[in-house]
Amino acid sequence: MQQKQGLRQKEKLKKELQTIRINFIKQGTSLSKFCAENNILRENANKIFYGTWKGEKADALKKRLIDASKGKVTK
């Protein structure tokens, strides 16, 4: 049962990452470019969506990436 929940969570994170990438492309940029322009380590963004980085800072960065991919300006 826990294995299925873990797989579901990983799939959810993977879909979120794909959606974020698509949204940045629609804006004429990319996740990598956004990270570079905002002094965000691209590896940290990956770790969030691969489920290996968790906590308050990870949650804050995840929200920032999601908002930015939707065209919302956050700091």
Short mmCIF file of N, CA, C and O in Angstrom, two decimals:
data_model
loop_
_atom_site.label_atom_id
_atom_site.label_comp_id
_atom_site.label_asym_id
_atom_site.label_seq_id
_atom_site.Cartn_x
_atom_site.Cartn_y
_atom_site.Cartn_z
N MET A 1 0.82 -1.19 0.00
CA MET A 1 0.00 0.00 0.00
C MET A 1 0.87 1.26 0.00
O MET A 1 0.61 2.17 -0.75
N GLN A 2 1.88 1.29 0.85
CA GLN A 2 2.76 2.46 0.90
C GLN A 2 3.51 2.63 -0.41
O GLN A 2 3.76 3.75 -0.83
N GLN A 3 3.85 1.51 -1.04
CA GLN A 3 4.56 1.59 -2.30
C GLN A 3 3.69 2.26 -3.37
O GLN A 3 4.18 3.09 -4.13
N LYS A 4 2.40 1.92 -3.39
CA LYS A 4 1.50 2.53 -4.36
C LYS A 4 1.36 4.03 -4.11
O LYS A 4 1.34 4.82 -5.04
N GLN A 5 1.28 4.42 -2.83
CA GLN A 5 1.18 5.84 -2.50
C GLN A 5 2.44 6.57 -2.92
O GLN A 5 2.38 7.68 -3.42
N GLY A 6 3.59 5.94 -2.70
CA GLY A 6 4.85 6.54 -3.10
C GLY A 6 4.93 6.73 -4.60
O GLY A 6 5.40 7.75 -5.09
N LEU A 7 4.47 5.73 -5.34
CA LEU A 7 4.46 5.83 -6.80
C LEU A 7 3.51 6.91 -7.27
O LEU A 7 3.81 7.66 -8.20
N ARG A 8 2.36 6.99 -6.62
CA ARG A 8 1.39 8.04 -6.98
C ARG A 8 1.98 9.43 -6.74
O ARG A 8 1.78 10.33 -7.55
N GLN A 9 2.66 9.59 -5.63
CA GLN A 9 3.27 10.88 -5.31
C GLN A 9 4.34 11.23 -6.33
O GLN A 9 4.42 12.36 -6.79
N LYS A 10 5.16 10.25 -6.71
CA LYS A 10 6.21 10.51 -7.71
C LYS A 10 5.60 10.87 -9.05
O LYS A 10 6.10 11.76 -9.74
N GLU A 11 4.53 10.19 -9.43
CA GLU A 11 3.86 10.51 -10.68
C GLU A 11 3.26 11.91 -10.65
O GLU A 11 3.32 12.65 -11.63
N LYS A 12 2.69 12.29 -9.50
CA LYS A 12 2.12 13.63 -9.34
C LYS A 12 3.21 14.69 -9.49
O LYS A 12 3.03 15.68 -10.20
N LEU A 13 4.35 14.46 -8.84
CA LEU A 13 5.45 15.41 -8.93
C LEU A 13 5.97 15.50 -10.36
O LEU A 13 6.28 16.59 -10.86
N LYS A 14 6.07 14.37 -11.03
CA LYS A 14 6.54 14.34 -12.42
C LYS A 14 5.61 15.14 -13.32
O LYS A 14 6.05 15.92 -14.16
N LYS A 15 4.30 14.99 -13.12
CA LYS A 15 3.32 15.73 -13.92
C LYS A 15 3.40 17.22 -13.63
O LYS A 15 3.26 18.04 -14.54
N GLU A 16 3.61 17.57 -12.36
CA GLU A 16 3.76 18.99 -12.00
C GLU A 16 4.97 19.59 -12.72
O GLU A 16 4.90 20.70 -13.25
N LEU A 17 6.07 18.86 -12.74
CA LEU A 17 7.28 19.34 -13.41
C LEU A 17 7.02 19.51 -14.90
O LEU A 17 7.40 20.54 -15.48
N GLN A 18 6.36 18.57 -15.52
CA GLN A 18 6.03 18.68 -16.94
C GLN A 18 5.15 19.89 -17.21
O GLN A 18 5.38 20.63 -18.17
N THR A 19 4.18 20.12 -16.35
CA THR A 19 3.29 21.27 -16.51
C THR A 19 4.06 22.57 -16.38
O THR A 19 3.85 23.51 -17.17
N ILE A 20 4.95 22.64 -15.42
CA ILE A 20 5.76 23.85 -15.23
C ILE A 20 6.62 24.10 -16.47
O ILE A 20 6.70 25.22 -16.97
N ARG A 21 7.26 23.07 -16.97
CA ARG A 21 8.09 23.22 -18.17
C ARG A 21 7.27 23.73 -19.35
O ARG A 21 7.68 24.64 -20.07
N ILE A 22 6.09 23.14 -19.54
CA ILE A 22 5.20 23.55 -20.64
C ILE A 22 4.79 25.01 -20.48
O ILE A 22 4.81 25.78 -21.44
N ASN A 23 4.44 25.40 -19.26
CA ASN A 23 4.02 26.78 -19.02
C ASN A 23 5.14 27.77 -19.29
O ASN A 23 4.90 28.85 -19.84
N PHE A 24 6.37 27.44 -18.92
CA PHE A 24 7.49 28.33 -19.24
C PHE A 24 7.70 28.43 -20.74
O PHE A 24 7.95 29.51 -21.27
N ILE A 25 7.57 27.31 -21.43
CA ILE A 25 7.74 27.32 -22.89
C ILE A 25 6.67 28.21 -23.53
O ILE A 25 6.97 28.95 -24.47
N LYS A 26 5.45 28.14 -23.03
CA LYS A 26 4.38 29.00 -23.54
C LYS A 26 4.70 30.47 -23.37
O LYS A 26 4.22 31.31 -24.13
N GLN A 27 5.52 30.78 -22.35
CA GLN A 27 5.92 32.17 -22.11
C GLN A 27 7.15 32.56 -22.93
O GLN A 27 7.62 33.69 -22.86
N GLY A 28 7.68 31.61 -23.68
CA GLY A 28 8.85 31.90 -24.51
C GLY A 28 10.16 31.74 -23.78
O GLY A 28 11.18 32.30 -24.19
N THR A 29 10.17 31.01 -22.69
CA THR A 29 11.38 30.80 -21.92
C THR A 29 11.44 29.33 -21.52
O THR A 29 10.76 28.50 -22.10
N SER A 30 12.27 29.01 -20.56
CA SER A 30 12.36 27.64 -20.07
C SER A 30 12.59 27.65 -18.57
O SER A 30 12.97 28.67 -17.99
N LEU A 31 12.38 26.51 -17.97
CA LEU A 31 12.64 26.39 -16.54
C LEU A 31 14.12 26.65 -16.25
O LEU A 31 14.46 27.36 -15.31
N SER A 32 14.98 26.10 -17.08
CA SER A 32 16.42 26.30 -16.88
C SER A 32 16.79 27.78 -16.97
O SER A 32 17.57 28.28 -16.15
N LYS A 33 16.23 28.47 -17.94
CA LYS A 33 16.53 29.89 -18.11
C LYS A 33 16.00 30.69 -16.92
O LYS A 33 16.68 31.58 -16.41
N PHE A 34 14.78 30.37 -16.48
CA PHE A 34 14.22 31.06 -15.32
C PHE A 34 15.12 30.86 -14.10
O PHE A 34 15.41 31.80 -13.38
N CYS A 35 15.55 29.63 -13.89
CA CYS A 35 16.41 29.34 -12.75
C CYS A 35 17.71 30.14 -12.83
O CYS A 35 18.15 30.73 -11.85
N ALA A 36 18.32 30.16 -14.01
CA ALA A 36 19.58 30.89 -14.19
C ALA A 36 19.39 32.38 -13.93
O ALA A 36 20.23 33.01 -13.27
N GLU A 37 18.31 32.95 -14.42
CA GLU A 37 18.06 34.39 -14.27
C GLU A 37 17.70 34.76 -12.84
O GLU A 37 17.81 35.93 -12.46
N ASN A 38 17.26 33.80 -12.04
CA ASN A 38 16.82 34.08 -10.67
C ASN A 38 17.72 33.45 -9.61
O ASN A 38 17.32 33.29 -8.46
N ASN A 39 18.93 33.09 -10.01
CA ASN A 39 19.92 32.51 -9.10
C ASN A 39 19.39 31.31 -8.32
O ASN A 39 19.60 31.19 -7.11
N ILE A 40 18.68 30.45 -9.03
CA ILE A 40 18.15 29.22 -8.44
C ILE A 40 18.95 28.07 -9.04
O ILE A 40 19.10 27.99 -10.27
N LEU A 41 19.46 27.21 -8.19
CA LEU A 41 20.16 26.05 -8.70
C LEU A 41 19.16 25.12 -9.37
O LEU A 41 18.18 24.69 -8.75
N ARG A 42 19.37 24.82 -10.62
CA ARG A 42 18.46 23.96 -11.38
C ARG A 42 18.36 22.59 -10.70
O ARG A 42 17.31 21.96 -10.71
N GLU A 43 19.45 22.15 -10.10
CA GLU A 43 19.45 20.87 -9.40
C GLU A 43 18.45 20.86 -8.25
O GLU A 43 17.81 19.85 -7.96
N ASN A 44 18.31 22.00 -7.57
CA ASN A 44 17.35 22.08 -6.47
C ASN A 44 15.92 21.97 -6.99
O ASN A 44 15.08 21.31 -6.36
N ALA A 45 15.65 22.59 -8.12
CA ALA A 45 14.32 22.46 -8.72
C ALA A 45 14.04 21.00 -9.06
O ALA A 45 12.95 20.50 -8.80
N ASN A 46 15.02 20.33 -9.62
CA ASN A 46 14.85 18.91 -9.93
C ASN A 46 14.59 18.09 -8.68
O ASN A 46 13.72 17.22 -8.67
N LYS A 47 15.34 18.36 -7.64
CA LYS A 47 15.21 17.59 -6.40
C LYS A 47 13.80 17.71 -5.82
O LYS A 47 13.27 16.75 -5.26
N ILE A 48 13.19 18.86 -5.95
CA ILE A 48 11.81 19.05 -5.46
C ILE A 48 10.87 18.11 -6.19
O ILE A 48 10.06 17.43 -5.58
N PHE A 49 11.00 18.07 -7.50
CA PHE A 49 10.05 17.31 -8.30
C PHE A 49 10.42 15.84 -8.44
O PHE A 49 9.63 15.06 -8.96
N TYR A 50 11.60 15.47 -7.96
CA TYR A 50 11.94 14.05 -7.88
C TYR A 50 11.69 13.52 -6.47
O TYR A 50 11.90 12.36 -6.18
N GLY A 51 11.24 14.42 -5.59
CA GLY A 51 10.87 14.01 -4.24
C GLY A 51 12.04 13.83 -3.29
O GLY A 51 11.88 13.26 -2.21
N THR A 52 13.22 14.34 -3.66
CA THR A 52 14.38 14.16 -2.79
C THR A 52 14.69 15.37 -1.93
O THR A 52 15.54 15.29 -1.05
N TRP A 53 14.04 16.50 -2.18
CA TRP A 53 14.24 17.68 -1.34
C TRP A 53 12.87 18.09 -0.81
O TRP A 53 11.97 18.41 -1.59
N LYS A 54 12.73 18.08 0.50
CA LYS A 54 11.46 18.41 1.14
C LYS A 54 11.71 19.39 2.26
O LYS A 54 12.81 19.54 2.74
N GLY A 55 10.67 20.06 2.68
CA GLY A 55 10.77 21.00 3.79
C GLY A 55 10.24 22.36 3.40
O GLY A 55 9.71 22.56 2.30
N GLU A 56 10.39 23.30 4.32
CA GLU A 56 9.85 24.64 4.11
C GLU A 56 10.46 25.34 2.91
O GLU A 56 9.76 25.95 2.11
N LYS A 57 11.79 25.28 2.79
CA LYS A 57 12.46 25.95 1.67
C LYS A 57 12.08 25.32 0.34
O LYS A 57 11.87 26.02 -0.65
N ALA A 58 11.98 24.01 0.34
CA ALA A 58 11.58 23.31 -0.89
C ALA A 58 10.15 23.69 -1.26
O ALA A 58 9.86 23.95 -2.44
N ASP A 59 9.27 23.74 -0.29
CA ASP A 59 7.89 24.13 -0.55
C ASP A 59 7.80 25.55 -1.08
O ASP A 59 7.02 25.83 -2.00
N ALA A 60 8.58 26.45 -0.51
CA ALA A 60 8.57 27.84 -0.96
C ALA A 60 9.08 27.96 -2.40
O ALA A 60 8.51 28.69 -3.21
N LEU A 61 10.15 27.23 -2.69
CA LEU A 61 10.69 27.28 -4.06
C LEU A 61 9.72 26.64 -5.04
O LEU A 61 9.51 27.16 -6.14
N LYS A 62 9.09 25.56 -4.65
CA LYS A 62 8.10 24.91 -5.51
C LYS A 62 6.97 25.87 -5.84
O LYS A 62 6.57 26.01 -7.00
N LYS A 63 6.46 26.56 -4.83
CA LYS A 63 5.38 27.54 -5.05
C LYS A 63 5.86 28.65 -5.97
O LYS A 63 5.13 29.07 -6.88
N ARG A 64 7.06 29.12 -5.77
CA ARG A 64 7.62 30.19 -6.60
C ARG A 64 7.72 29.73 -8.07
O ARG A 64 7.38 30.48 -8.98
N LEU A 65 8.18 28.50 -8.28
CA LEU A 65 8.31 27.98 -9.64
C LEU A 65 6.93 27.83 -10.30
O LEU A 65 6.76 28.18 -11.47
N ILE A 66 5.98 27.31 -9.54
CA ILE A 66 4.63 27.14 -10.08
C ILE A 66 4.03 28.50 -10.44
O ILE A 66 3.48 28.67 -11.53
N ASP A 67 4.14 29.45 -9.53
CA ASP A 67 3.59 30.80 -9.78
C ASP A 67 4.26 31.44 -10.99
O ASP A 67 3.59 32.02 -11.84
N ALA A 68 5.58 31.35 -11.05
CA ALA A 68 6.31 31.96 -12.18
C ALA A 68 5.93 31.30 -13.50
O ALA A 68 5.81 31.98 -14.52
N SER A 69 5.71 30.00 -13.48
CA SER A 69 5.34 29.31 -14.71
C SER A 69 3.96 29.73 -15.18
O SER A 69 3.65 29.62 -16.37
N LYS A 70 3.14 30.21 -14.26
CA LYS A 70 1.80 30.70 -14.60
C LYS A 70 1.80 32.19 -14.93
O LYS A 70 0.76 32.78 -15.16
N GLY A 71 2.98 32.81 -14.88
CA GLY A 71 3.11 34.22 -15.21
C GLY A 71 2.93 35.15 -14.03
O GLY A 71 2.88 36.35 -14.19
N LYS A 72 2.85 34.59 -12.83
CA LYS A 72 2.71 35.41 -11.64
C LYS A 72 4.10 35.82 -11.15
O LYS A 72 5.01 35.02 -11.14
N VAL A 73 4.22 37.06 -10.73
CA VAL A 73 5.50 37.56 -10.24
C VAL A 73 5.52 37.40 -8.72
O VAL A 73 4.66 37.93 -8.03
N THR A 74 6.49 36.65 -8.21
CA THR A 74 6.65 36.47 -6.77
C THR A 74 8.10 36.70 -6.41
O THR A 74 8.99 36.53 -7.21
N LYS A 75 8.31 37.08 -5.17
CA LYS A 75 9.68 37.30 -4.68
C LYS A 75 9.87 36.60 -3.38
O LYS A 75 9.04 36.34 -2.64
#
